[in-house]
Short mmCIF file of C-alpha atoms in Angstrom, two decimals:
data_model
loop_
_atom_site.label_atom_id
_atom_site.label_comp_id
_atom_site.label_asym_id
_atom_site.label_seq_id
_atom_site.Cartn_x
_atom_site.Cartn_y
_atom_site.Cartn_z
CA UNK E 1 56.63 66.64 78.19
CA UNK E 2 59.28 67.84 80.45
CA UNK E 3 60.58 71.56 79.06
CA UNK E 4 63.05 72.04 81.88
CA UNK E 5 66.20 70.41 80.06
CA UNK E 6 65.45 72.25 76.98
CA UNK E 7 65.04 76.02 79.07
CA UNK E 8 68.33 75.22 80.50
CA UNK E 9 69.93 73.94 77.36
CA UNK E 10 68.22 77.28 75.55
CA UNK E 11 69.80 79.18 78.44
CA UNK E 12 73.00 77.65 78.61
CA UNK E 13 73.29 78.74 74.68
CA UNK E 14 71.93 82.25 75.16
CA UNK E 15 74.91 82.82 77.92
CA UNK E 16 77.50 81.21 75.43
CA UNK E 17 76.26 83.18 72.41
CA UNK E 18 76.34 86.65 74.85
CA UNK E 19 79.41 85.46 75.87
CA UNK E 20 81.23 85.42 72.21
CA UNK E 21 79.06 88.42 71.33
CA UNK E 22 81.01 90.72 74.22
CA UNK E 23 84.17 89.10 73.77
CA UNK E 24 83.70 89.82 69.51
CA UNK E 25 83.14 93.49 70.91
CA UNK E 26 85.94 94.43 73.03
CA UNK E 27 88.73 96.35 71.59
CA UNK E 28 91.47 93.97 72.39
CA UNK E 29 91.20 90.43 71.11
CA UNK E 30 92.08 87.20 73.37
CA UNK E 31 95.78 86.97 73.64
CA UNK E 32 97.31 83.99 72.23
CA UNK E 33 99.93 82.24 74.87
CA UNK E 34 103.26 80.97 73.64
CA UNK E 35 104.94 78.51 75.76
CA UNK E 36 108.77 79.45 77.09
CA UNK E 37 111.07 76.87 78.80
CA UNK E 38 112.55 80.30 80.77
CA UNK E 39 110.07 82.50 82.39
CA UNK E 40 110.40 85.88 80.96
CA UNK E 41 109.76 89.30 83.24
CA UNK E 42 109.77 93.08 82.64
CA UNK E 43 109.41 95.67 84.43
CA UNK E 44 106.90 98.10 84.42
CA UNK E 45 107.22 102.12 84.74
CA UNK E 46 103.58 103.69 85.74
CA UNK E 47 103.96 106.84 84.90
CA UNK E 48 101.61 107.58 82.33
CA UNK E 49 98.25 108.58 83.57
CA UNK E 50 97.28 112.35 85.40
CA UNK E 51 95.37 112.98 88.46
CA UNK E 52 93.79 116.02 88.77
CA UNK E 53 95.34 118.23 91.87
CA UNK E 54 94.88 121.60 91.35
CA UNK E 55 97.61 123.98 92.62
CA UNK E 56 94.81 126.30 94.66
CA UNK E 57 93.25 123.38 96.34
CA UNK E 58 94.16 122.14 99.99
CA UNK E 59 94.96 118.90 98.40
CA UNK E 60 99.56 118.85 98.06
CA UNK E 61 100.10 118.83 94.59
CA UNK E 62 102.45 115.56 93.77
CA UNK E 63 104.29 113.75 90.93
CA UNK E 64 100.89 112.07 90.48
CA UNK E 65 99.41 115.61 88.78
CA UNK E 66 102.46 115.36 86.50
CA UNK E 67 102.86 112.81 83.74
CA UNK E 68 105.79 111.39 81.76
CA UNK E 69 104.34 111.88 78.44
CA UNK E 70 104.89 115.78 79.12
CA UNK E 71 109.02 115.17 78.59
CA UNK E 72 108.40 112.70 75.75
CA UNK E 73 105.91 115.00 73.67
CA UNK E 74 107.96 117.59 73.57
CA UNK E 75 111.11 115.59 71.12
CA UNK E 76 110.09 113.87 67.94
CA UNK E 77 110.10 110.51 69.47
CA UNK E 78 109.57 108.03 70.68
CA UNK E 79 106.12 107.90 69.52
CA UNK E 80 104.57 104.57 71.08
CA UNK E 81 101.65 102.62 68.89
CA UNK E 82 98.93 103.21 71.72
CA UNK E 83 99.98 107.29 71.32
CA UNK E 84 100.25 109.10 74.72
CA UNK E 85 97.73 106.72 77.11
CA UNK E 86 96.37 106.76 80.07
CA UNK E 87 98.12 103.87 81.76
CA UNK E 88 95.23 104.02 84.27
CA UNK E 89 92.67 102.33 81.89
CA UNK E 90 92.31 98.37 81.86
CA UNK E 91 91.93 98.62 78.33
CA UNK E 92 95.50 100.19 77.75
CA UNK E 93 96.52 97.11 80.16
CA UNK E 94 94.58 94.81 78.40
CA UNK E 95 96.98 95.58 75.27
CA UNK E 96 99.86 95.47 77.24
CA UNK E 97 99.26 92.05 78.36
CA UNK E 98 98.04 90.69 75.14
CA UNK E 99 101.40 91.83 73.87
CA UNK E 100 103.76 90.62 76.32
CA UNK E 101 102.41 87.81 76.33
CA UNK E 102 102.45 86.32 72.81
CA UNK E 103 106.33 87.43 72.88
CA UNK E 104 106.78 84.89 75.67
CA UNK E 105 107.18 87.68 78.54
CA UNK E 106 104.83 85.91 81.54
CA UNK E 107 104.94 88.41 84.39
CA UNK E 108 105.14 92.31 84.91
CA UNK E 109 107.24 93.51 87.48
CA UNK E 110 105.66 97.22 88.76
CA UNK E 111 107.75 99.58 90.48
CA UNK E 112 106.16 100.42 93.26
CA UNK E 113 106.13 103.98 95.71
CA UNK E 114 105.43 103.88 99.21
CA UNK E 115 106.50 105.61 102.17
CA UNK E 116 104.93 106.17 105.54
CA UNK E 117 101.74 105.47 104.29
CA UNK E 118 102.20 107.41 101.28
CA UNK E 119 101.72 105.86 97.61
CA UNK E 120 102.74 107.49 94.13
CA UNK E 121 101.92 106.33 90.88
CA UNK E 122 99.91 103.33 91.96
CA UNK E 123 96.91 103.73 89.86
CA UNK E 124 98.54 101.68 86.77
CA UNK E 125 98.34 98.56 88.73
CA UNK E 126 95.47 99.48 90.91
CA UNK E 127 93.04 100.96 88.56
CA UNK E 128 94.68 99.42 85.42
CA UNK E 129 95.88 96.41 85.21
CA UNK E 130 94.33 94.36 88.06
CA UNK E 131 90.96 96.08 86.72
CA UNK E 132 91.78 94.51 82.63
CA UNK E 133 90.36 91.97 81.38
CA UNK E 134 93.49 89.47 80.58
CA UNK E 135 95.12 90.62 84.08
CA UNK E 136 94.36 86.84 85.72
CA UNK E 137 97.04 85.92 82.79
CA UNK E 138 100.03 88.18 83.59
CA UNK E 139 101.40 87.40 87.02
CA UNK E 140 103.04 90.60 88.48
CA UNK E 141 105.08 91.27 90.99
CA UNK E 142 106.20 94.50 93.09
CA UNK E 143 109.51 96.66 92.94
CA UNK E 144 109.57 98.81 95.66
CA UNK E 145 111.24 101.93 94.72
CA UNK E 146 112.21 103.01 98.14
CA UNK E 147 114.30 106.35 97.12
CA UNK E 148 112.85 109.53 97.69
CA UNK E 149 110.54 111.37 96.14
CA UNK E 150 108.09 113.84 97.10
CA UNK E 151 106.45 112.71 100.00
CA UNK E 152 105.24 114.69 103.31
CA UNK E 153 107.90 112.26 105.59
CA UNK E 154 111.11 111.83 105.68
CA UNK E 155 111.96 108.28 104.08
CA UNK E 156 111.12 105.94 106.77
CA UNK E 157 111.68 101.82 106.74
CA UNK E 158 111.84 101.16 110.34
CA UNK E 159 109.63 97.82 111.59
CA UNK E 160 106.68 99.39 112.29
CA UNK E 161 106.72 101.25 109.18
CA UNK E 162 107.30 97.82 106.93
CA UNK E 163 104.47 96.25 109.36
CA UNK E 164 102.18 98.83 107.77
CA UNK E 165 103.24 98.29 104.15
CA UNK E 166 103.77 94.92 103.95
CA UNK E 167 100.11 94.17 105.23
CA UNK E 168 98.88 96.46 102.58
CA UNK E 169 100.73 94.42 99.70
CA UNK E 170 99.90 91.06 101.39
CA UNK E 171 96.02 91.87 101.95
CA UNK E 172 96.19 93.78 97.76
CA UNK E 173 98.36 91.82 96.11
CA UNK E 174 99.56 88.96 96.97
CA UNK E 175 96.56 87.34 97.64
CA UNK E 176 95.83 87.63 94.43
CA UNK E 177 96.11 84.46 91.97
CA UNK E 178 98.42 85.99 89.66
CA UNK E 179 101.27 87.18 92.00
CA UNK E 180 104.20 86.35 91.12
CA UNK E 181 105.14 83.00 93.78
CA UNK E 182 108.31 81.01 94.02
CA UNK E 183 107.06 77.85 95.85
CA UNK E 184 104.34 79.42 97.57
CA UNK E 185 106.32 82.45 98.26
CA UNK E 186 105.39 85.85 96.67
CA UNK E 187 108.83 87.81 95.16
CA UNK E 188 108.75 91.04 96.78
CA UNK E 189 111.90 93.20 95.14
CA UNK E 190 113.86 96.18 96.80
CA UNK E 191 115.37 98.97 95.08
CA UNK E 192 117.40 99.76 97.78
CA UNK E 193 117.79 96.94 101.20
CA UNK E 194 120.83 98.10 102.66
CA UNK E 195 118.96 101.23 104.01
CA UNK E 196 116.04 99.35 105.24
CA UNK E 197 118.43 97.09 107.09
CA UNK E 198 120.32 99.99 108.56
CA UNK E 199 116.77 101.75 110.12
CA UNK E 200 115.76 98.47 110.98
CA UNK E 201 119.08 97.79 113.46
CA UNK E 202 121.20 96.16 111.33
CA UNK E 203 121.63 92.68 109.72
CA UNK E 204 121.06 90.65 113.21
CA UNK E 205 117.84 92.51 114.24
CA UNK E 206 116.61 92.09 110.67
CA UNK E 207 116.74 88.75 110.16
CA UNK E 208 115.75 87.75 113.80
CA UNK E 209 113.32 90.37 114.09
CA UNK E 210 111.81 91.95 110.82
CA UNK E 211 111.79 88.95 108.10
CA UNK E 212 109.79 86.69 110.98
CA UNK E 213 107.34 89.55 111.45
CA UNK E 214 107.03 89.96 107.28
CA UNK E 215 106.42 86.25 107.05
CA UNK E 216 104.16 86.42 109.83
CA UNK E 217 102.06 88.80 107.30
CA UNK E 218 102.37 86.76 104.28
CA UNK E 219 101.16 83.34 105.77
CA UNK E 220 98.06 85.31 107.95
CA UNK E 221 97.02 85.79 104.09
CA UNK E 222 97.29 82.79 103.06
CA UNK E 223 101.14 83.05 101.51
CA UNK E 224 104.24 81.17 102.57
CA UNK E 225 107.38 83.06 103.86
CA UNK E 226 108.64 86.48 101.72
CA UNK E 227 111.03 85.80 98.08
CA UNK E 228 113.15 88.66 99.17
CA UNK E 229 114.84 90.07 95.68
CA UNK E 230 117.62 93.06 96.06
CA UNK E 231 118.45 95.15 93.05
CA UNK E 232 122.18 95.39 93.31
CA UNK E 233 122.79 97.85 90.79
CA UNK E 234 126.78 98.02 92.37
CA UNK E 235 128.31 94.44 92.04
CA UNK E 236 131.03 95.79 95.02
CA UNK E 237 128.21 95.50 97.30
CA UNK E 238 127.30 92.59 96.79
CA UNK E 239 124.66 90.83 98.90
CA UNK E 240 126.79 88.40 102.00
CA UNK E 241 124.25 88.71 104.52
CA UNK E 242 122.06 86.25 104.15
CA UNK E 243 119.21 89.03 104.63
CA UNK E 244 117.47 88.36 100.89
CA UNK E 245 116.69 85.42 98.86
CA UNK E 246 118.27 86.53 95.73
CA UNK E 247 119.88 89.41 93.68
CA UNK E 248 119.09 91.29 89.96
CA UNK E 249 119.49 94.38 88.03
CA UNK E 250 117.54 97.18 87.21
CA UNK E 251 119.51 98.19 84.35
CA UNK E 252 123.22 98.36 82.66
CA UNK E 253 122.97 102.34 81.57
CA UNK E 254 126.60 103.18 82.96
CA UNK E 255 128.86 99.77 82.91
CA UNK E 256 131.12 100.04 80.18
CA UNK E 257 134.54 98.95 80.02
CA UNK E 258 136.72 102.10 78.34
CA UNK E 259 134.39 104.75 78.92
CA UNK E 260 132.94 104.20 81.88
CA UNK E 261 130.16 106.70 83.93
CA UNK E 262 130.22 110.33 83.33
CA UNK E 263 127.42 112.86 82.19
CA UNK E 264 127.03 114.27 80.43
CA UNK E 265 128.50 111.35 77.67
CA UNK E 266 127.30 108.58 76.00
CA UNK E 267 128.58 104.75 75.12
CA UNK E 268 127.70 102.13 72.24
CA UNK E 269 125.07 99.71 73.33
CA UNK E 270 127.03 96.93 71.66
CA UNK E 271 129.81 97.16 74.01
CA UNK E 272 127.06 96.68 77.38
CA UNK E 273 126.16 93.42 75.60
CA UNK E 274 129.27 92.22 75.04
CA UNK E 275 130.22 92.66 78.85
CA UNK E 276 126.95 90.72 80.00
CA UNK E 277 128.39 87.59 79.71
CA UNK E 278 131.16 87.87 82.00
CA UNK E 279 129.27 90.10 84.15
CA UNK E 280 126.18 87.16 84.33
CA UNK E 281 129.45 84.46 85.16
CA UNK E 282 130.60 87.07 88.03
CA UNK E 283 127.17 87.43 89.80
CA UNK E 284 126.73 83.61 89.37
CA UNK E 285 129.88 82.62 91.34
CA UNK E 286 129.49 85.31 93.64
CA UNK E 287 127.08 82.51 95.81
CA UNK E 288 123.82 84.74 95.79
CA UNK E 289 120.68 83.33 93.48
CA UNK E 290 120.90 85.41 90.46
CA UNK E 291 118.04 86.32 88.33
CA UNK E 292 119.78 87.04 84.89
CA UNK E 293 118.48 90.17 83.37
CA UNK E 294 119.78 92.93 80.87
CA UNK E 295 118.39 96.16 79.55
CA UNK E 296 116.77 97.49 75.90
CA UNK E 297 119.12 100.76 75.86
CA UNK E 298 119.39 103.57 77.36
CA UNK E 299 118.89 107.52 76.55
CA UNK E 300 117.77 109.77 79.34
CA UNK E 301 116.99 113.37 77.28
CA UNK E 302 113.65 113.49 78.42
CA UNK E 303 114.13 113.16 82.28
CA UNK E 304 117.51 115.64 81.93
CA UNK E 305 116.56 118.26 79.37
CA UNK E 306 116.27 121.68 81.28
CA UNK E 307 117.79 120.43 84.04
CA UNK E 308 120.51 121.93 85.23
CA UNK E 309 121.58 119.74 87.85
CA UNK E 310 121.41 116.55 85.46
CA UNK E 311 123.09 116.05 82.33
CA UNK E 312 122.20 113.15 79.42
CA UNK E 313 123.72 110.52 79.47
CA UNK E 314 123.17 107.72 76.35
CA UNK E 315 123.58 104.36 74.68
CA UNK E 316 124.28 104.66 71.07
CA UNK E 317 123.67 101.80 68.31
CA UNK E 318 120.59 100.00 70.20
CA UNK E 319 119.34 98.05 67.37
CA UNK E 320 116.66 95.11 67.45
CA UNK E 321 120.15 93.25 66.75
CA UNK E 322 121.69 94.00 69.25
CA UNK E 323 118.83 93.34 71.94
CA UNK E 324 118.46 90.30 70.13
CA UNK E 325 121.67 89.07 70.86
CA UNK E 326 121.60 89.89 74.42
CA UNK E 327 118.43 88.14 75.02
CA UNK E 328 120.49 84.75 73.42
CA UNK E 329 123.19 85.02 75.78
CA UNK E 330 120.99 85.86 78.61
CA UNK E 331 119.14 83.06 77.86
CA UNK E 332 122.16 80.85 78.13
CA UNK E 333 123.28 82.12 81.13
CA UNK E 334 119.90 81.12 82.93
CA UNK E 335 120.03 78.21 85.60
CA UNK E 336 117.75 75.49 85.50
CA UNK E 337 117.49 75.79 88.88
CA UNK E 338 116.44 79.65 88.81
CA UNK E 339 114.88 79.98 85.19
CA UNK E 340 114.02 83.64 85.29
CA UNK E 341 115.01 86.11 82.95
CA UNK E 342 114.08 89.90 83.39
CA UNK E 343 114.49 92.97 81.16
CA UNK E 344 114.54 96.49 81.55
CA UNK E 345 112.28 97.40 80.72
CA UNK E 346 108.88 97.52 79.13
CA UNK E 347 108.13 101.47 79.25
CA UNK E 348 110.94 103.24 80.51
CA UNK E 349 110.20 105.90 77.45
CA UNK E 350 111.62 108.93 79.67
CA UNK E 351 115.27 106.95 79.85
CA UNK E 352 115.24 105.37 76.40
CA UNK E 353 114.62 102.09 77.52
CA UNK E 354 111.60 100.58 76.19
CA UNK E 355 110.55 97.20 74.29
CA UNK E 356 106.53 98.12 73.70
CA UNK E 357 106.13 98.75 70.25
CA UNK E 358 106.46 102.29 69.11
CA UNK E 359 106.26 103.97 65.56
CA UNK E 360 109.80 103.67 65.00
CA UNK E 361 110.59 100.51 66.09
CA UNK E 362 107.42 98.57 65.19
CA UNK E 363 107.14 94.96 67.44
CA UNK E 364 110.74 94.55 66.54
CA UNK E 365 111.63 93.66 70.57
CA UNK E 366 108.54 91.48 70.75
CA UNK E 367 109.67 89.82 67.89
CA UNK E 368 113.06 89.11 69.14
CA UNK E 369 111.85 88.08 72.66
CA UNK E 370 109.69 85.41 70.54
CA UNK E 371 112.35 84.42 68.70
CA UNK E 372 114.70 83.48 71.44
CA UNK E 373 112.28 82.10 74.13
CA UNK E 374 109.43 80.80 72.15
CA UNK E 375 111.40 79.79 69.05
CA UNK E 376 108.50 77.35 68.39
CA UNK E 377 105.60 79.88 68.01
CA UNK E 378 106.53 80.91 65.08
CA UNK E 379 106.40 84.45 63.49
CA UNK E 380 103.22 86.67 65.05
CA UNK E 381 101.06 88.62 63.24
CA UNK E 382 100.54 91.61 65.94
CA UNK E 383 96.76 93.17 66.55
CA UNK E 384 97.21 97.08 66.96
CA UNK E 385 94.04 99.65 68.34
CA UNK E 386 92.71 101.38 65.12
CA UNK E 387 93.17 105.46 65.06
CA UNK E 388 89.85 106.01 67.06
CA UNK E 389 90.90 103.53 70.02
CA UNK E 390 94.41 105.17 70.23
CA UNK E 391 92.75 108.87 70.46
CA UNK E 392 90.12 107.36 73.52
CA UNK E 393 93.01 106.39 75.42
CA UNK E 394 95.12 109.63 74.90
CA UNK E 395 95.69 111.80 78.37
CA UNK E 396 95.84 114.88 75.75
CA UNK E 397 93.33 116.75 74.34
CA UNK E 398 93.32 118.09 70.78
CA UNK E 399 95.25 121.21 71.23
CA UNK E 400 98.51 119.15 72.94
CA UNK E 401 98.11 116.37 70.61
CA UNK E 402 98.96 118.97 67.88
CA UNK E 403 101.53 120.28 69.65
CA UNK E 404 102.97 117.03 70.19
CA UNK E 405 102.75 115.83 66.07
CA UNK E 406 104.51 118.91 65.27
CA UNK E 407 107.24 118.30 67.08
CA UNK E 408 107.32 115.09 64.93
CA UNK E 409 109.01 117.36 62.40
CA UNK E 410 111.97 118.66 64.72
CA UNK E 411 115.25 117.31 64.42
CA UNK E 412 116.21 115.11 67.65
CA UNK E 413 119.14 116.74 69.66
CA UNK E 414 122.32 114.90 69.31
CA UNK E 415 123.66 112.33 71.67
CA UNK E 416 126.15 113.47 74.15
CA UNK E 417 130.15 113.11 72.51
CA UNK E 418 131.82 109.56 73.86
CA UNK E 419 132.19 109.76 77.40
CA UNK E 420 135.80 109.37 79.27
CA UNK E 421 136.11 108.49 83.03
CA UNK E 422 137.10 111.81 84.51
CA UNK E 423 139.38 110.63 87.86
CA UNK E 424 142.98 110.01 87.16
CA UNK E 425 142.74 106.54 88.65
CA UNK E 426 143.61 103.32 87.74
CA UNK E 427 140.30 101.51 87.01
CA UNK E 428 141.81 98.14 86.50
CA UNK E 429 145.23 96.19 85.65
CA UNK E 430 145.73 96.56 81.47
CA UNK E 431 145.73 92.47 81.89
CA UNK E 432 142.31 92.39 84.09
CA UNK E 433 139.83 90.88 81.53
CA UNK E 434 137.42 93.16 79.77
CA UNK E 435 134.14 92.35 82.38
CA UNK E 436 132.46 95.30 83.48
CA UNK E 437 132.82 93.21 87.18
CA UNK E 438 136.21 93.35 87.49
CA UNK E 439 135.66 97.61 86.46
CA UNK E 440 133.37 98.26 89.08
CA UNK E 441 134.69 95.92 91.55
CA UNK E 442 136.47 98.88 93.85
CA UNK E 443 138.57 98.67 97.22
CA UNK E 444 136.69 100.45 99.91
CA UNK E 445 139.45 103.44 98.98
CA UNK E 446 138.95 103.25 95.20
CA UNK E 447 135.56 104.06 95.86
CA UNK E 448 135.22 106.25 98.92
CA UNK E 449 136.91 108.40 96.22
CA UNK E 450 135.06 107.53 93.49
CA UNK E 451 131.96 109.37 95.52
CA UNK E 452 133.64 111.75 96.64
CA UNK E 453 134.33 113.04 93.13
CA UNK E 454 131.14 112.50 92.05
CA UNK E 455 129.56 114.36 95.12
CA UNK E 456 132.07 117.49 94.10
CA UNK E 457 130.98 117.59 90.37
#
């Protein structure tokens, strides 16, 4: 009798049964996908994990030795569900994804450091999240942060300096499966193009010279031309070029309508949503491709207390409500053509903007996301780590986690008094309509002295 198709039969169930057996042990179970007519982004703030540079060793001690949770432990929240983690662990990622996922959001989008060869805060994605489990199920994309920080070189974008980078991201990430591709073409998002432009020679050179040389890189691995994405965080300088593909936001913390901009101060959060409409329509008929975003709230008190040389600034009233409400009108404001939707952001704890579940808030974002772009999942019954998984994944030892729960029990400082534009300058006509466009819409003049004032204070 022939025993072969038995042995493999026997074998092929051994593997399966191992199979469900390791997948039965690991700590975070199989997300469950939802299904979302708009494709739903955030983006993704890594700096939560530690590397160990000691201040006596040749090695130049960086932001990387520092960690965010440092100004967050210190207030009594927030207080998110996975405690103070390591964002350098695939398992942390692993419940990041799982999350994110089964409230519709399909792609991360990390900010990203780089300069002159020089990376910060890249172990999150590196180390994290394309090391997880579930990471083939999250595309991701990069934001490149290009504003200084505390690198050995000045901050340098010229050609042969984006020849360097860009073969790095095309040979790391997007050849990978899950990039984030428009066509064929992986989205590659700038914090700030206008000064890579200027290093670069100016809008002609660029285009003629740089963007063939970039999509020389992407299609030698295996990519079609660049999605070139500019964060216009100013709507006066707008994108007319023709150098990028398409425009979005970061986030909304100063556009307001009566109070406008000024630190230290603070603004309701109801009054940003109300403007996003208009502000959406504005951007839309500007010409450029629009990706529609908005933002979870804003409140800075970690990243400015101490400081001297920054103040707080804040968004008061940011309910689940009142997310909720922006993420319907955002939704509307979508184009078929371009159905993207981004918000800011996922972990942006040190600036009060944050949609991962926390203490205080619960899964109420998730839920809402859920609700508005996956109205037929249903209601989700959210897996959480149990005590013991939450303490592995904790960058603090006992002693500072201590620390940390008794500040639990201190009062939070109060937000900054309403905040009044301090120039004595017409903003705009008493008949202009209430859009935070037509507010930050300047002449060259208007804002020449806008900066100027700013620059004195």
């Amino acid at each position: 009798m022939n025993m072969k198709p038995f042995i493999r039969i026997a074998t092929t169930l051994l593997c399966t049964l191992s199979l469900c057996a390791a997948a039965a042990d690991y700590p975070v179970p199989q997300p469950k996908l939802v299904k979302t007519d708009t494709r739903v982004g955030t983006y993704i703030f890594p700096g939560y994990y530690r590397v160990d540079q000691s201040i006596n060793s040749e090695e130049r001690h960086t932001i990387d030795a520092e960690c965010e949770w440092d100004i967050i432990a210190k207030f009594a929240e927030p207080r998110p569900v996975l405690g103070f983690y390591d964002d350098s662990l695939p398992e942390v990622n692993d419940w990041h994804i799982k999350w994110a996922l089964e409230s519709g959001i399909s792609f991360f989008i990390f900010d990203w450091y780089w300069n002159a060869g020089e990376t910060r805060l890249v172990q999150t994605l590196e180390k994290g999240f394309l090391k997880a489990k579930y990471s083939e199920q999250m595309d991701f994309c990069i934001n490149w942060c290009n504003h200084p920080l505390d690198y050995a070189e000045p901050m340098t974008f010229t050609p042969d300096a984006l020849e360097e980078m860009f073969n790095y991201c095309a040979t790391n990430y997007f050849s990978k499966s899950n990039y984030l591709k428009i066509d064929g073409r992986p989205v590659f998002i700038v914090w700030n193009l206008g000064n890579v432009v200027k290093q670069c020679g100016g809008v002609d050179k660029f285009k003629a010279e740089v963007v063939p040389m970039l999509n020389e890189i992407c299609h030698k691995n295996g990519s079609k031309d660049l999605y070139l994405i500019y964060i216009n965080n100013e709507p006066q300088q707008l994108e007319k070029t023709g150098v990028c593909d398409a425009v979005t936001r970061y986030g909304y913390p100063a556009d307001t309508t009566e109070t406008m901009f000024a630190q230290p101060g603070s603004a309701p959060y109801d009054e940003l949503v109300d403007l996003l409409p208009g502000y959406w329509d504005k951007m839309h008929a500007s010409g450029m491709p629009y990706w529609v975003s908005t933002q979870s709230g804003w409140d800075d008190l970690g990243r400015t207390e101490g400081h001297g040389h920054m103040t707080r600034w804040a968004r008061s009233g940011n309910t689940v409500e009142v997310f909720e409400r922006s993420l319907r009108e955002g939704n509307k404001a979508v184009k078929a053509e371009l159905p993207f939707f981004i918000i800011e952001a996922w972990n942006e704890w040190g600036e009060g903007s944050y949609i991962e579940p926390s203490k205080k808030r619960g899964f109420g974002h998730l839920d809402a996301i859920r609700k508005v772009f996956a109205p037929e999942a249903g209601k989700n019954e959210w897996a959480q780590p149990t005590a013991k998984q939450v303490r592995s994944y904790s960058i603090y030892g006992d002693e500072k986690l201590a620390e940390a729960k008794a500040n639990e029990t201190k009062p939070m400082p109060a937000p900054p008094a309403a905040a009044q534009w301090p120039l004595e300058m017409e903003i705009a006509e008493p008949t202009a309509p209430k859009n935070v466009v037509e507010q930050f819409l300047f002449t060259d003049e208007k804002m020449e002295k806008r900066i100027s004032a700013i620059d004195d204070t």
